[in-house]
Amino acid sequence: MNYENILTTTQNGITTITINRPSKLNALNKATIEELHQALDTANTDKNTKVIIVTGSGEKAFVAGADISEFANFSVEKGGKLAAKGQEILFDFVENLSTPVIAAVNGFALGGGLELAMSAHFRVASDNAKMGLPEVSLGVIPGYGGTQRLPQLVGKGRAMELVMTAGMIDASTALNYGLVNHVVTQDELLPLAKKLASKIMRNSSVAIGKAIKAVNANYKDGVNGFSVEIEAFGACFGTEDFKEGTTAFLEKRKADFPGK
């Protein structure tokens, strides 16, 4: 599929999705959000894709925020619908994909950009990355999951400070906070993401999908994460991946998982 705002490539089991609006510092507008949904959905259902990497084009920005010009004149009702639709088709959608999603943060990740990175299953960053949620400086709050996922990742106190000051943190601080897992130079960023993806791909895609569901369950109100884990654990026993993994272990050979 041809996209106007993103680029996609699939190679060696990895689909790389690049947000490509360099003149706008890769800001998320409605069209880009919809294209990201389509590309992520396509990659998730593609049996050849085992890991998805999301990054931004150029050297300045991952995603420098939402495209404010699109909603500056919205009413209360339209604002609520904007957040609900965005969370449904992109941010919650990414978090709940069964295919692992790595955010490779190459520069500014602000507002909706940081919210997109936080919805990925984990994050790596270049040493020039800057992250923050500046929404309160515009008279609004983060509306794409930022007030929920940031405290989960860095703790309530740090999240409150970042949201209320509308400040930015650098990559080393983000690493210290646990917001990102690794920090490397910009040239090393995609190679690192692909190296991590290759480690993931050695394992069972089916089991990883169930693990994602179980981990996420702990953060959902009214859901018993332990019960979800038990159910998912049991379900693994009925899969071809389980048969192959245990057989390979007992035969002292490398497993060749069937995959999705």
GROMACS .gro file of C-alpha atoms in nm:
model
  260
    1MET     CA    1   0.000   0.000   0.000
    2ASN     CA    2   0.118   0.352  -0.080
    3TYR     CA    3   0.109   0.600   0.206
    4GLU     CA    4   0.146   0.979   0.201
    5ASN     CA    5   0.278   1.033   0.554
    6ILE     CA    6   0.465   0.714   0.644
    7LEU     CA    7   0.713   0.471   0.491
    8THR     CA    8   0.710   0.095   0.551
    9THR     CA    9   0.970  -0.172   0.475
   10THR     CA   10   0.977  -0.539   0.569
   11GLN     CA   11   1.303  -0.730   0.580
   12ASN     CA   12   1.419  -1.039   0.768
   13GLY     CA   13   1.101  -1.058   0.974
   14ILE     CA   14   1.110  -0.690   1.081
   15THR     CA   15   0.864  -0.430   0.956
   16THR     CA   16   0.997  -0.077   1.002
   17ILE     CA   17   0.735   0.199   0.996
   18THR     CA   18   0.878   0.549   0.957
   19ILE     CA   19   0.667   0.859   1.015
   20ASN     CA   20   0.766   1.078   0.722
   21ARG     CA   21   0.656   1.440   0.763
   22PRO     CA   22   0.998   1.605   0.809
   23SER     CA   23   0.873   1.956   0.728
   24LYS     CA   24   0.630   1.922   1.022
   25LEU     CA   25   0.883   1.741   1.245
   26ASN     CA   26   0.670   1.429   1.187
   27ALA     CA   27   0.373   1.575   1.376
   28LEU     CA   28   0.071   1.349   1.402
   29ASN     CA   29  -0.228   1.469   1.204
   30LYS     CA   30  -0.550   1.275   1.146
   31ALA     CA   31  -0.428   1.126   0.818
   32THR     CA   32  -0.099   1.007   0.971
   33ILE     CA   33  -0.279   0.843   1.263
   34GLU     CA   34  -0.506   0.658   1.022
   35GLU     CA   35  -0.213   0.549   0.803
   36LEU     CA   36  -0.022   0.427   1.108
   37HIS     CA   37  -0.325   0.220   1.208
   38GLN     CA   38  -0.344   0.064   0.863
   39ALA     CA   39   0.029  -0.010   0.848
   40LEU     CA   40   0.038  -0.156   1.199
   41ASP     CA   41  -0.269  -0.369   1.133
   42THR     CA   42  -0.116  -0.497   0.808
   43ALA     CA   43   0.214  -0.580   0.979
   44ASN     CA   44   0.039  -0.750   1.269
   45THR     CA   45  -0.150  -0.985   1.035
   46ASP     CA   46   0.151  -1.049   0.810
   47LYS     CA   47   0.293  -1.392   0.894
   48ASN     CA   48   0.637  -1.275   0.777
   49THR     CA   49   0.648  -0.990   1.032
   50LYS     CA   50   0.772  -1.096   1.373
   51VAL     CA   51   0.864  -0.752   1.514
   52ILE     CA   52   0.758  -0.395   1.429
   53ILE     CA   53   0.989  -0.094   1.471
   54VAL     CA   54   0.834   0.256   1.469
   55THR     CA   55   1.060   0.557   1.414
   56GLY     CA   56   1.065   0.905   1.262
   57SER     CA   57   1.231   1.033   0.946
   58GLY     CA   58   1.530   1.266   0.961
   59GLU     CA   59   1.757   1.343   1.253
   60LYS     CA   60   1.547   1.596   1.445
   61ALA     CA   61   1.229   1.423   1.553
   62PHE     CA   62   1.056   1.097   1.625
   63VAL     CA   63   0.724   1.282   1.646
   64ALA     CA   64   0.725   1.641   1.769
   65GLY     CA   65   0.361   1.628   1.880
   66ALA     CA   66   0.012   1.642   1.738
   67ASP     CA   67  -0.077   1.878   1.455
   68ILE     CA   68  -0.234   2.154   1.666
   69SER     CA   69  -0.373   2.338   1.364
   70GLU     CA   70  -0.621   2.055   1.313
   71PHE     CA   71  -0.799   2.095   1.647
   72ALA     CA   72  -0.735   2.451   1.767
   73ASN     CA   73  -1.101   2.543   1.712
   74PHE     CA   74  -1.263   2.221   1.836
   75SER     CA   75  -1.561   2.219   2.073
   76VAL     CA   76  -1.579   2.015   2.395
   77GLU     CA   77  -1.761   1.737   2.211
   78LYS     CA   78  -1.514   1.731   1.920
   79GLY     CA   79  -1.219   1.732   2.159
   80GLY     CA   80  -1.351   1.431   2.345
   81LYS     CA   81  -1.416   1.244   2.022
   82LEU     CA   82  -1.064   1.328   1.898
   83ALA     CA   83  -0.906   1.166   2.203
   84ALA     CA   84  -1.139   0.865   2.199
   85LYS     CA   85  -1.086   0.792   1.830
   86GLY     CA   86  -0.709   0.841   1.848
   87GLN     CA   87  -0.675   0.610   2.146
   88GLU     CA   88  -0.891   0.346   1.980
   89ILE     CA   89  -0.723   0.331   1.639
   90LEU     CA   90  -0.361   0.401   1.733
   91PHE     CA   91  -0.242   0.427   2.093
   92ASP     CA   92  -0.446   0.148   2.257
   93PHE     CA   93  -0.422  -0.044   1.932
   94VAL     CA   94  -0.040  -0.042   1.944
   95GLU     CA   95  -0.028  -0.140   2.311
   96ASN     CA   96  -0.252  -0.441   2.252
   97LEU     CA   97  -0.092  -0.572   1.931
   98SER     CA   98   0.023  -0.932   1.958
   99THR     CA   99   0.330  -0.846   1.748
  100PRO     CA  100   0.603  -0.674   1.954
  101VAL     CA  101   0.641  -0.302   1.879
  102ILE     CA  102   0.970  -0.122   1.951
  103ALA     CA  103   0.976   0.259   1.940
  104ALA     CA  104   1.311   0.390   1.813
  105VAL     CA  105   1.303   0.748   1.940
  106ASN     CA  106   1.531   0.957   1.719
  107GLY     CA  107   1.505   1.314   1.846
  108PHE     CA  108   1.203   1.503   1.979
  109ALA     CA  109   0.917   1.290   2.116
  110LEU     CA  110   0.670   1.544   2.249
  111GLY     CA  111   0.301   1.528   2.328
  112GLY     CA  112   0.139   1.277   2.097
  113GLY     CA  113   0.486   1.164   1.992
  114LEU     CA  114   0.580   1.059   2.343
  115GLU     CA  115   0.236   0.906   2.383
  116LEU     CA  116   0.297   0.697   2.070
  117ALA     CA  117   0.639   0.588   2.199
  118MET     CA  118   0.487   0.496   2.537
  119SER     CA  119   0.218   0.284   2.371
  120ALA     CA  120   0.491   0.069   2.213
  121HIS     CA  121   0.597  -0.237   2.411
  122PHE     CA  122   0.934  -0.077   2.488
  123ARG     CA  123   1.153   0.212   2.375
  124VAL     CA  124   1.513   0.278   2.270
  125ALA     CA  125   1.643   0.630   2.210
  126SER     CA  126   1.919   0.824   2.041
  127ASP     CA  127   2.137   1.037   2.266
  128ASN     CA  128   1.991   1.357   2.117
  129ALA     CA  129   1.633   1.259   2.206
  130LYS     CA  130   1.416   1.497   2.407
  131MET     CA  131   1.087   1.384   2.559
  132GLY     CA  132   0.797   1.559   2.724
  133LEU     CA  133   0.424   1.626   2.746
  134PRO     CA  134   0.382   2.002   2.693
  135GLU     CA  135   0.003   2.000   2.658
  136VAL     CA  136  -0.077   2.207   2.970
  137SER     CA  137   0.116   2.497   2.816
  138LEU     CA  138  -0.160   2.500   2.551
  139GLY     CA  139  -0.443   2.482   2.801
  140VAL     CA  140  -0.516   2.114   2.747
  141ILE     CA  141  -0.393   1.783   2.890
  142PRO     CA  142  -0.235   1.481   2.721
  143GLY     CA  143  -0.529   1.305   2.556
  144TYR     CA  144  -0.373   1.004   2.389
  145GLY     CA  145  -0.298   0.806   2.705
  146GLY     CA  146  -0.015   1.021   2.838
  147THR     CA  147  -0.159   1.074   3.186
  148GLN     CA  148  -0.202   0.697   3.222
  149ARG     CA  149   0.108   0.544   3.063
  150LEU     CA  150   0.368   0.792   3.189
  151PRO     CA  151   0.297   0.717   3.560
  152GLN     CA  152   0.305   0.344   3.481
  153LEU     CA  153   0.652   0.382   3.333
  154VAL     CA  154   0.821   0.644   3.555
  155GLY     CA  155   0.607   0.662   3.870
  156LYS     CA  156   0.338   0.907   3.980
  157GLY     CA  157   0.563   1.181   4.119
  158ARG     CA  158   0.789   1.210   3.817
  159ALA     CA  159   0.491   1.193   3.583
  160MET     CA  160   0.310   1.469   3.773
  161GLU     CA  161   0.618   1.692   3.753
  162LEU     CA  162   0.665   1.634   3.380
  163VAL     CA  163   0.298   1.695   3.302
  164MET     CA  164   0.258   2.003   3.525
  165THR     CA  165   0.582   2.175   3.422
  166ALA     CA  166   0.532   2.089   3.053
  167GLY     CA  167   0.906   2.028   3.060
  168MET     CA  168   1.137   1.812   2.852
  169ILE     CA  169   1.386   1.553   2.967
  170ASP     CA  170   1.692   1.437   2.778
  171ALA     CA  171   1.774   1.080   2.680
  172SER     CA  172   1.997   1.008   2.979
  173THR     CA  173   1.726   1.124   3.220
  174ALA     CA  174   1.469   0.915   3.033
  175LEU     CA  175   1.700   0.615   3.074
  176ASN     CA  176   1.739   0.687   3.445
  177TYR     CA  177   1.361   0.715   3.483
  178GLY     CA  178   1.302   0.385   3.303
  179LEU     CA  179   1.114   0.558   3.023
  180VAL     CA  180   1.356   0.410   2.766
  181ASN     CA  181   1.554   0.086   2.787
  182HIS     CA  182   1.870   0.189   2.599
  183VAL     CA  183   2.039   0.507   2.472
  184VAL     CA  184   2.285   0.505   2.182
  185THR     CA  185   2.404   0.744   1.913
  186GLN     CA  186   2.168   0.821   1.629
  187ASP     CA  187   2.371   0.606   1.389
  188GLU     CA  188   2.344   0.312   1.628
  189LEU     CA  189   1.972   0.350   1.699
  190LEU     CA  190   1.810   0.144   1.423
  191PRO     CA  191   2.084  -0.122   1.432
  192LEU     CA  192   2.020  -0.161   1.806
  193ALA     CA  193   1.644  -0.185   1.752
  194LYS     CA  194   1.700  -0.450   1.486
  195LYS     CA  195   1.943  -0.639   1.710
  196LEU     CA  196   1.682  -0.649   1.986
  197ALA     CA  197   1.421  -0.753   1.729
  198SER     CA  198   1.643  -1.041   1.615
  199LYS     CA  199   1.669  -1.163   1.976
  200ILE     CA  200   1.291  -1.151   2.007
  201MET     CA  201   1.248  -1.343   1.681
  202ARG     CA  202   1.439  -1.643   1.815
  203ASN     CA  203   1.144  -1.709   2.043
  204SER     CA  204   0.783  -1.814   1.996
  205SER     CA  205   0.568  -1.543   1.836
  206VAL     CA  206   0.258  -1.712   1.974
  207ALA     CA  207   0.395  -1.716   2.331
  208ILE     CA  208   0.514  -1.355   2.301
  209GLY     CA  209   0.166  -1.244   2.194
  210LYS     CA  210   0.016  -1.415   2.498
  211ALA     CA  211   0.283  -1.261   2.724
  212ILE     CA  212   0.199  -0.912   2.594
  213LYS     CA  213  -0.169  -0.971   2.677
  214ALA     CA  214  -0.085  -1.097   3.025
  215VAL     CA  215   0.151  -0.809   3.110
  216ASN     CA  216  -0.102  -0.550   2.986
  217ALA     CA  217  -0.377  -0.709   3.194
  218ASN     CA  218  -0.209  -0.590   3.512
  219TYR     CA  219  -0.276  -0.229   3.410
  220LYS     CA  220  -0.645  -0.266   3.329
  221ASP     CA  221  -0.903  -0.176   3.593
  222GLY     CA  222  -1.120  -0.466   3.705
  223VAL     CA  223  -0.895  -0.727   3.540
  224ASN     CA  224  -0.706  -0.985   3.742
  225GLY     CA  225  -0.368  -1.008   3.569
  226PHE     CA  226  -0.281  -1.333   3.745
  227SER     CA  227  -0.597  -1.496   3.608
  228VAL     CA  228  -0.514  -1.375   3.257
  229GLU     CA  229  -0.163  -1.515   3.296
  230ILE     CA  230  -0.291  -1.853   3.411
  231GLU     CA  231  -0.534  -1.875   3.119
  232ALA     CA  232  -0.268  -1.770   2.867
  233PHE     CA  233  -0.015  -2.011   3.017
  234GLY     CA  234  -0.258  -2.299   2.981
  235ALA     CA  235  -0.347  -2.199   2.625
  236CYS     CA  236   0.021  -2.223   2.527
  237PHE     CA  237   0.008  -2.599   2.586
  238GLY     CA  238  -0.226  -2.638   2.290
  239THR     CA  239   0.002  -2.465   2.039
  240GLU     CA  240   0.242  -2.599   1.780
  241ASP     CA  241   0.503  -2.358   1.917
  242PHE     CA  242   0.488  -2.530   2.258
  243LYS     CA  243   0.532  -2.871   2.099
  244GLU     CA  244   0.828  -2.749   1.896
  245GLY     CA  245   0.989  -2.557   2.182
  246THR     CA  246   0.974  -2.841   2.433
  247THR     CA  247   1.074  -3.104   2.176
  248ALA     CA  248   1.373  -2.895   2.066
  249PHE     CA  249   1.480  -2.848   2.429
  250LEU     CA  250   1.462  -3.220   2.503
  251GLU     CA  251   1.644  -3.302   2.177
  252LYS     CA  252   1.909  -3.037   2.257
  253ARG     CA  253   1.858  -2.848   1.932
  254LYS     CA  254   1.749  -2.497   1.833
  255ALA     CA  255   1.372  -2.456   1.808
  256ASP     CA  256   1.219  -2.379   1.470
  257PHE     CA  257   0.891  -2.216   1.566
  258PRO     CA  258   0.602  -2.221   1.315
  259GLY     CA  259   0.528  -1.858   1.402
  260LYS     CA  260   0.206  -1.662   1.377
   0.00000   0.00000   0.00000
